[in-house]
Short mmCIF file of C-alpha atoms and ligand atoms in Angstrom, two decimals:
data_model
loop_
_atom_site.label_atom_id
_atom_site.label_comp_id
_atom_site.label_asym_id
_atom_site.label_seq_id
_atom_site.Cartn_x
_atom_site.Cartn_y
_atom_site.Cartn_z
CA MET A 1 0.00 0.00 0.00
CA PHE A 2 1.33 3.38 -0.86
CA SER A 3 -0.36 6.42 0.56
CA ARG A 4 1.04 9.69 1.80
CA PHE A 5 -0.16 8.56 5.25
CA SER A 6 1.77 5.27 5.15
CA PRO A 7 4.45 5.18 7.82
CA ILE A 8 8.15 4.69 7.21
CA LEU A 9 8.99 1.15 8.31
CA ASN A 10 12.60 0.83 7.25
CA HIS A 11 13.73 0.04 10.80
CA ILE A 12 12.06 -3.39 10.44
CA ASN A 13 13.80 -6.25 8.67
CA GLN A 14 12.48 -9.52 7.28
CA LYS A 15 13.71 -11.40 10.34
CA ASP A 16 11.43 -9.31 12.57
CA PHE A 17 8.47 -10.56 10.56
CA GLN A 18 9.15 -14.06 11.86
CA PHE A 19 7.79 -12.80 15.17
CA VAL A 20 5.69 -9.74 14.36
CA TYR A 21 2.78 -9.47 11.93
CA GLU A 22 3.81 -7.78 8.72
CA PRO A 23 1.30 -5.13 7.57
CA SER A 24 -0.77 -6.83 4.92
CA GLU A 25 -3.93 -6.42 2.86
CA ASP A 26 -6.09 -6.49 6.01
CA SER A 27 -4.05 -3.71 7.65
CA PHE A 28 -4.25 -1.65 4.44
CA LEU A 29 -7.99 -2.23 4.04
CA LEU A 30 -8.55 -1.10 7.62
CA CYS A 31 -6.63 2.11 6.87
CA GLU A 32 -8.63 2.63 3.68
CA GLY A 33 -11.90 2.13 5.60
CA ILE A 34 -10.88 4.71 8.18
CA GLU A 35 -9.72 7.18 5.51
CA LYS A 36 -13.01 6.75 3.64
CA ASN A 37 -14.83 7.69 6.85
CA ILE A 38 -12.73 10.71 7.73
CA ASN A 39 -15.67 13.12 7.43
CA PHE A 40 -17.87 10.89 9.59
CA ILE A 41 -15.07 10.63 12.13
CA LYS A 42 -14.42 14.35 12.10
CA GLU A 43 -18.01 15.49 12.22
CA GLU A 44 -19.87 12.75 14.12
CA ILE A 45 -17.28 11.23 16.42
CA LYS A 46 -14.97 14.17 17.05
CA PRO A 47 -12.46 11.78 18.59
CA THR A 48 -10.15 12.71 21.42
CA ILE A 49 -9.12 9.18 22.46
CA CYS A 50 -8.16 6.47 19.97
CA LEU A 51 -7.32 2.93 21.11
CA GLU A 52 -5.76 0.34 18.83
CA ILE A 53 -5.73 -3.17 20.24
CA GLY A 54 -3.06 -5.43 18.73
CA THR A 55 -1.05 -2.70 17.05
CA GLY A 56 1.62 -5.04 15.59
CA THR A 57 4.20 -2.82 13.85
CA GLY A 58 2.09 0.25 14.66
CA PHE A 59 1.25 0.71 10.96
CA VAL A 60 -2.45 1.47 11.45
CA THR A 61 -2.14 3.87 14.37
CA CYS A 62 0.69 5.65 12.59
CA PHE A 63 -1.41 5.96 9.42
CA VAL A 64 -4.36 7.28 11.45
CA ASN A 65 -2.11 9.81 13.21
CA LYS A 66 -0.95 11.21 9.87
CA LEU A 67 -4.46 11.17 8.38
CA PHE A 68 -5.87 12.98 11.42
CA GLU A 69 -3.08 15.50 11.49
CA GLU A 70 -3.83 16.51 7.93
CA ASN A 71 -7.53 16.75 8.79
CA LYS A 72 -6.91 18.74 11.97
CA VAL A 73 -8.22 16.00 14.27
CA SER A 74 -6.32 16.06 17.52
CA CYS A 75 -6.31 12.78 19.40
CA PHE A 76 -4.67 10.96 22.29
CA TYR A 77 -3.51 7.51 21.12
CA ILE A 78 -3.29 4.29 23.13
CA THR A 79 -1.90 1.09 21.64
CA THR A 80 -1.64 -2.42 23.07
CA ASP A 81 -0.22 -5.71 21.95
CA ILE A 82 0.18 -9.08 23.61
CA ASN A 83 3.48 -9.59 21.75
CA HIS A 84 6.41 -7.79 23.42
CA LYS A 85 8.44 -7.85 20.17
CA ALA A 86 5.57 -6.14 18.35
CA ALA A 87 5.31 -3.50 21.08
CA LYS A 88 9.02 -2.70 20.78
CA ILE A 89 8.80 -2.38 17.00
CA ALA A 90 5.62 -0.30 17.19
CA ASN A 91 7.32 2.12 19.58
CA GLU A 92 10.18 2.48 17.10
CA THR A 93 7.67 3.07 14.28
CA PHE A 94 6.01 5.86 16.27
CA LYS A 95 9.34 7.46 17.11
CA LEU A 96 10.65 7.23 13.56
CA ASN A 97 7.47 8.75 12.18
CA CYS A 98 7.28 11.41 14.91
CA VAL A 99 3.83 10.37 16.10
CA GLU A 100 2.22 9.35 19.37
CA PRO A 101 1.98 7.19 21.45
CA LYS A 102 5.43 6.84 22.94
CA GLU A 103 4.78 3.51 24.60
CA THR A 104 2.68 0.52 23.51
CA ILE A 105 1.16 -1.31 26.45
CA ILE A 106 2.08 -4.99 26.50
CA THR A 107 -1.05 -6.72 27.66
CA ASP A 108 -3.81 -9.13 26.72
CA LEU A 109 -6.30 -6.83 24.93
CA ILE A 110 -6.72 -4.08 27.57
CA GLU A 111 -6.15 -6.09 30.71
CA GLY A 112 -4.90 -4.06 33.65
CA PHE A 113 -6.41 -0.71 32.69
CA GLU A 114 -9.85 -1.62 31.36
CA SER A 115 -11.75 -0.02 34.24
CA ARG A 116 -10.02 3.32 33.49
CA LEU A 117 -11.44 3.32 29.97
CA LYS A 118 -15.14 3.20 30.84
CA ASN A 119 -17.09 4.94 28.07
CA SER A 120 -14.03 6.94 27.08
CA ILE A 121 -12.89 5.44 23.77
CA ASP A 122 -14.00 7.49 20.78
CA LEU A 123 -12.29 5.35 18.22
CA LEU A 124 -11.44 1.68 18.73
CA LEU A 125 -9.36 -0.01 16.02
CA PHE A 126 -8.76 -3.75 15.88
CA ASN A 127 -7.33 -5.99 13.20
CA PRO A 128 -7.74 -9.16 15.26
CA PRO A 129 -6.51 -12.72 14.94
CA TYR A 130 -9.48 -13.76 12.81
CA VAL A 131 -8.49 -17.05 11.16
CA PRO A 132 -10.63 -20.02 12.27
CA THR A 133 -8.40 -22.58 13.94
CA ASP A 134 -8.85 -26.05 15.30
CA PRO A 135 -9.54 -26.39 19.07
CA SER A 136 -6.26 -28.30 19.32
CA GLU A 137 -4.35 -25.19 18.17
CA LYS A 138 -3.56 -22.68 20.87
CA ILE A 139 -4.63 -19.07 20.57
CA GLY A 140 -2.62 -16.33 22.26
CA ILE A 141 1.00 -16.55 23.32
CA ASP A 142 2.73 -19.52 24.91
CA PRO A 143 5.82 -18.16 26.69
CA LEU A 144 7.62 -21.43 25.96
CA ASP A 145 6.96 -21.29 22.24
CA GLN A 146 8.56 -18.49 20.17
CA ASN A 147 6.40 -19.46 17.17
CA SER A 148 3.30 -18.45 19.07
CA LEU A 149 4.39 -14.79 18.82
CA LEU A 150 3.39 -14.85 15.17
CA SER A 151 0.60 -17.43 15.31
CA SER A 152 -1.17 -15.34 17.97
CA SER A 153 -1.60 -12.62 15.34
CA TRP A 154 -3.85 -14.79 13.19
CA ALA A 155 -5.14 -17.78 15.21
CA GLY A 156 -8.73 -16.95 16.10
CA GLY A 157 -10.15 -20.24 17.42
CA LYS A 158 -13.76 -21.23 16.74
CA ASN A 159 -15.11 -19.35 13.68
CA GLY A 160 -12.04 -17.15 14.06
CA MET A 161 -14.07 -15.20 16.61
CA GLU A 162 -12.66 -16.11 20.01
CA VAL A 163 -10.54 -12.97 20.44
CA THR A 164 -12.77 -10.64 18.43
CA GLN A 165 -15.84 -11.64 20.46
CA ILE A 166 -14.16 -10.64 23.73
CA VAL A 167 -13.64 -7.15 22.34
CA LEU A 168 -17.15 -6.91 20.86
CA ASP A 169 -18.59 -7.84 24.25
CA LYS A 170 -16.72 -4.91 25.79
CA LEU A 171 -17.85 -2.29 23.26
CA ASP A 172 -20.74 -0.96 25.31
CA PHE A 173 -18.40 -0.51 28.27
CA LEU A 174 -15.55 1.02 26.30
CA LEU A 175 -17.07 3.29 23.68
CA SER A 176 -17.95 6.88 24.46
CA PRO A 177 -21.51 7.99 23.63
CA ASN A 178 -20.46 8.92 20.08
CA GLY A 179 -17.75 6.29 19.93
CA CYS A 180 -17.11 4.03 16.98
CA CYS A 181 -15.16 0.86 16.32
CA PHE A 182 -13.45 -0.18 13.08
CA ILE A 183 -12.69 -3.87 13.00
CA VAL A 184 -11.45 -6.37 10.41
CA ALA A 185 -13.52 -9.49 9.80
CA LEU A 186 -13.33 -12.44 7.50
CA GLU A 187 -16.27 -14.07 5.71
CA GLU A 188 -15.85 -17.10 8.02
CA ASN A 189 -16.37 -14.82 11.02
CA GLN A 190 -19.95 -14.38 9.72
CA PRO A 191 -20.17 -10.59 9.57
CA GLU A 192 -23.95 -10.65 9.21
CA ILE A 193 -24.25 -12.59 12.49
CA ILE A 194 -21.80 -10.18 14.13
CA ALA A 195 -24.03 -7.30 12.97
CA LYS A 196 -27.23 -9.02 14.14
CA ASN A 197 -25.84 -9.72 17.60
CA LEU A 198 -24.56 -6.17 17.92
CA PHE A 199 -27.93 -4.78 16.81
CA PHE A 200 -29.57 -6.39 19.85
CA LYS A 201 -26.94 -4.73 22.03
CA GLY A 202 -27.75 -1.29 20.64
CA PHE A 203 -25.22 -1.00 17.82
CA ARG A 204 -25.35 -0.47 14.09
CA THR A 205 -22.80 -2.18 11.87
CA ALA A 206 -21.85 -1.00 8.38
CA VAL A 207 -19.51 -2.66 5.93
CA VAL A 208 -17.24 0.20 4.86
CA LYS A 209 -14.82 -1.87 2.79
CA LYS A 210 -14.85 -5.33 1.30
CA LYS A 211 -12.11 -7.10 -0.61
CA GLU A 212 -11.49 -10.58 -1.92
CA ILE A 213 -7.86 -11.59 -1.83
CA GLU A 214 -7.08 -15.05 -3.14
CA ASP A 215 -9.42 -17.24 -1.07
CA GLU A 216 -10.07 -14.66 1.67
CA LYS A 217 -13.04 -12.29 1.78
CA LEU A 218 -12.16 -9.41 4.04
CA TYR A 219 -14.56 -6.89 5.55
CA ILE A 220 -14.02 -3.68 7.43
CA LEU A 221 -16.89 -3.17 9.83
CA LYS A 222 -17.80 0.17 11.33
CA ILE A 223 -19.73 -0.31 14.56
CA TYR A 224 -21.46 2.56 16.34
CA ARG A 225 -24.33 3.15 18.72
CA LYS A 226 -27.86 3.28 17.29
C1 SAM B 301 -3.62 -9.41 12.42
S1 SAM B 301 -2.38 -8.74 13.44
C2 SAM B 301 -2.63 -7.00 13.12
C3 SAM B 301 -1.42 -6.14 13.42
C4 SAM B 301 -1.59 -4.67 13.03
N1 SAM B 301 -2.64 -4.04 13.77
C5 SAM B 301 -1.86 -4.54 11.55
O1 SAM B 301 -3.02 -4.30 11.19
O2 SAM B 301 -0.92 -4.69 10.76
C6 SAM B 301 -3.06 -8.96 15.08
C7 SAM B 301 -2.25 -8.31 16.18
O3 SAM B 301 -2.95 -8.50 17.42
C8 SAM B 301 -2.06 -8.93 18.41
N2 SAM B 301 -2.85 -9.71 19.38
C9 SAM B 301 -3.34 -10.96 19.25
N3 SAM B 301 -4.02 -11.32 20.34
C10 SAM B 301 -3.96 -10.26 21.18
C11 SAM B 301 -4.45 -10.03 22.49
N4 SAM B 301 -5.16 -10.95 23.15
N5 SAM B 301 -4.19 -8.83 23.07
C12 SAM B 301 -3.47 -7.88 22.41
N6 SAM B 301 -2.97 -8.06 21.18
C13 SAM B 301 -3.22 -9.22 20.56
C14 SAM B 301 -1.00 -9.72 17.68
O4 SAM B 301 0.19 -9.81 18.40
C15 SAM B 301 -0.87 -8.91 16.38
O5 SAM B 301 0.08 -7.90 16.52
#
């Protein structure tokens, strides 16, 4: 993806991508979905706090920073990742590109500071581990297995929804009254069921981007209160 908002990533080498998710079509589609909604974000959400869960290299938050700067949206950014190598690289990305935040929080989703975020997130971004995996395959990080640093970025358990669902269940708690969430989903995650379930919890879901890449159908969902 080349856009004037794309961050410089030349501090990262191929070896790093053995342990940290390399920005890919899903990351780019998420950025495109956010960019497409810049007027909605600026006029309806008026964000002051943006949280990206699972920031990886920091590509998306960095992109959003640059997009917002050009559109005169001033925001406080929070990023988390369960992978300590990703957090280190993301911090370097932010520094190199002269954007906030300074420090990515290494944690499982938002564990440890969740209660401080009650109804305060204006923009929640998440490109989750969405690939359906067999119950025998572990999701998350196994401290004894280096390979799990990378597999935790895609292994999503049943229907690929095990991690995503935890975040969706927290939306009502986390989002501010005008808050909005942009999330990546795969066809196998059943976006229409995601939307139906969220509807009963008081949210609208719109597909803002859709792309078929090889055998994957990717969706960018925008979720906001009714
Ligand atoms: C598909 S990658 C997306 C990375 C980056 N946001 C992007 O779009 O390029 C998913 C990211 O979520 C992180 N992750 C997976 N499970 C997590 C969890 N429980 N808590 C926080 N981060 C998690 C992974 O380490 C990985 O960096």
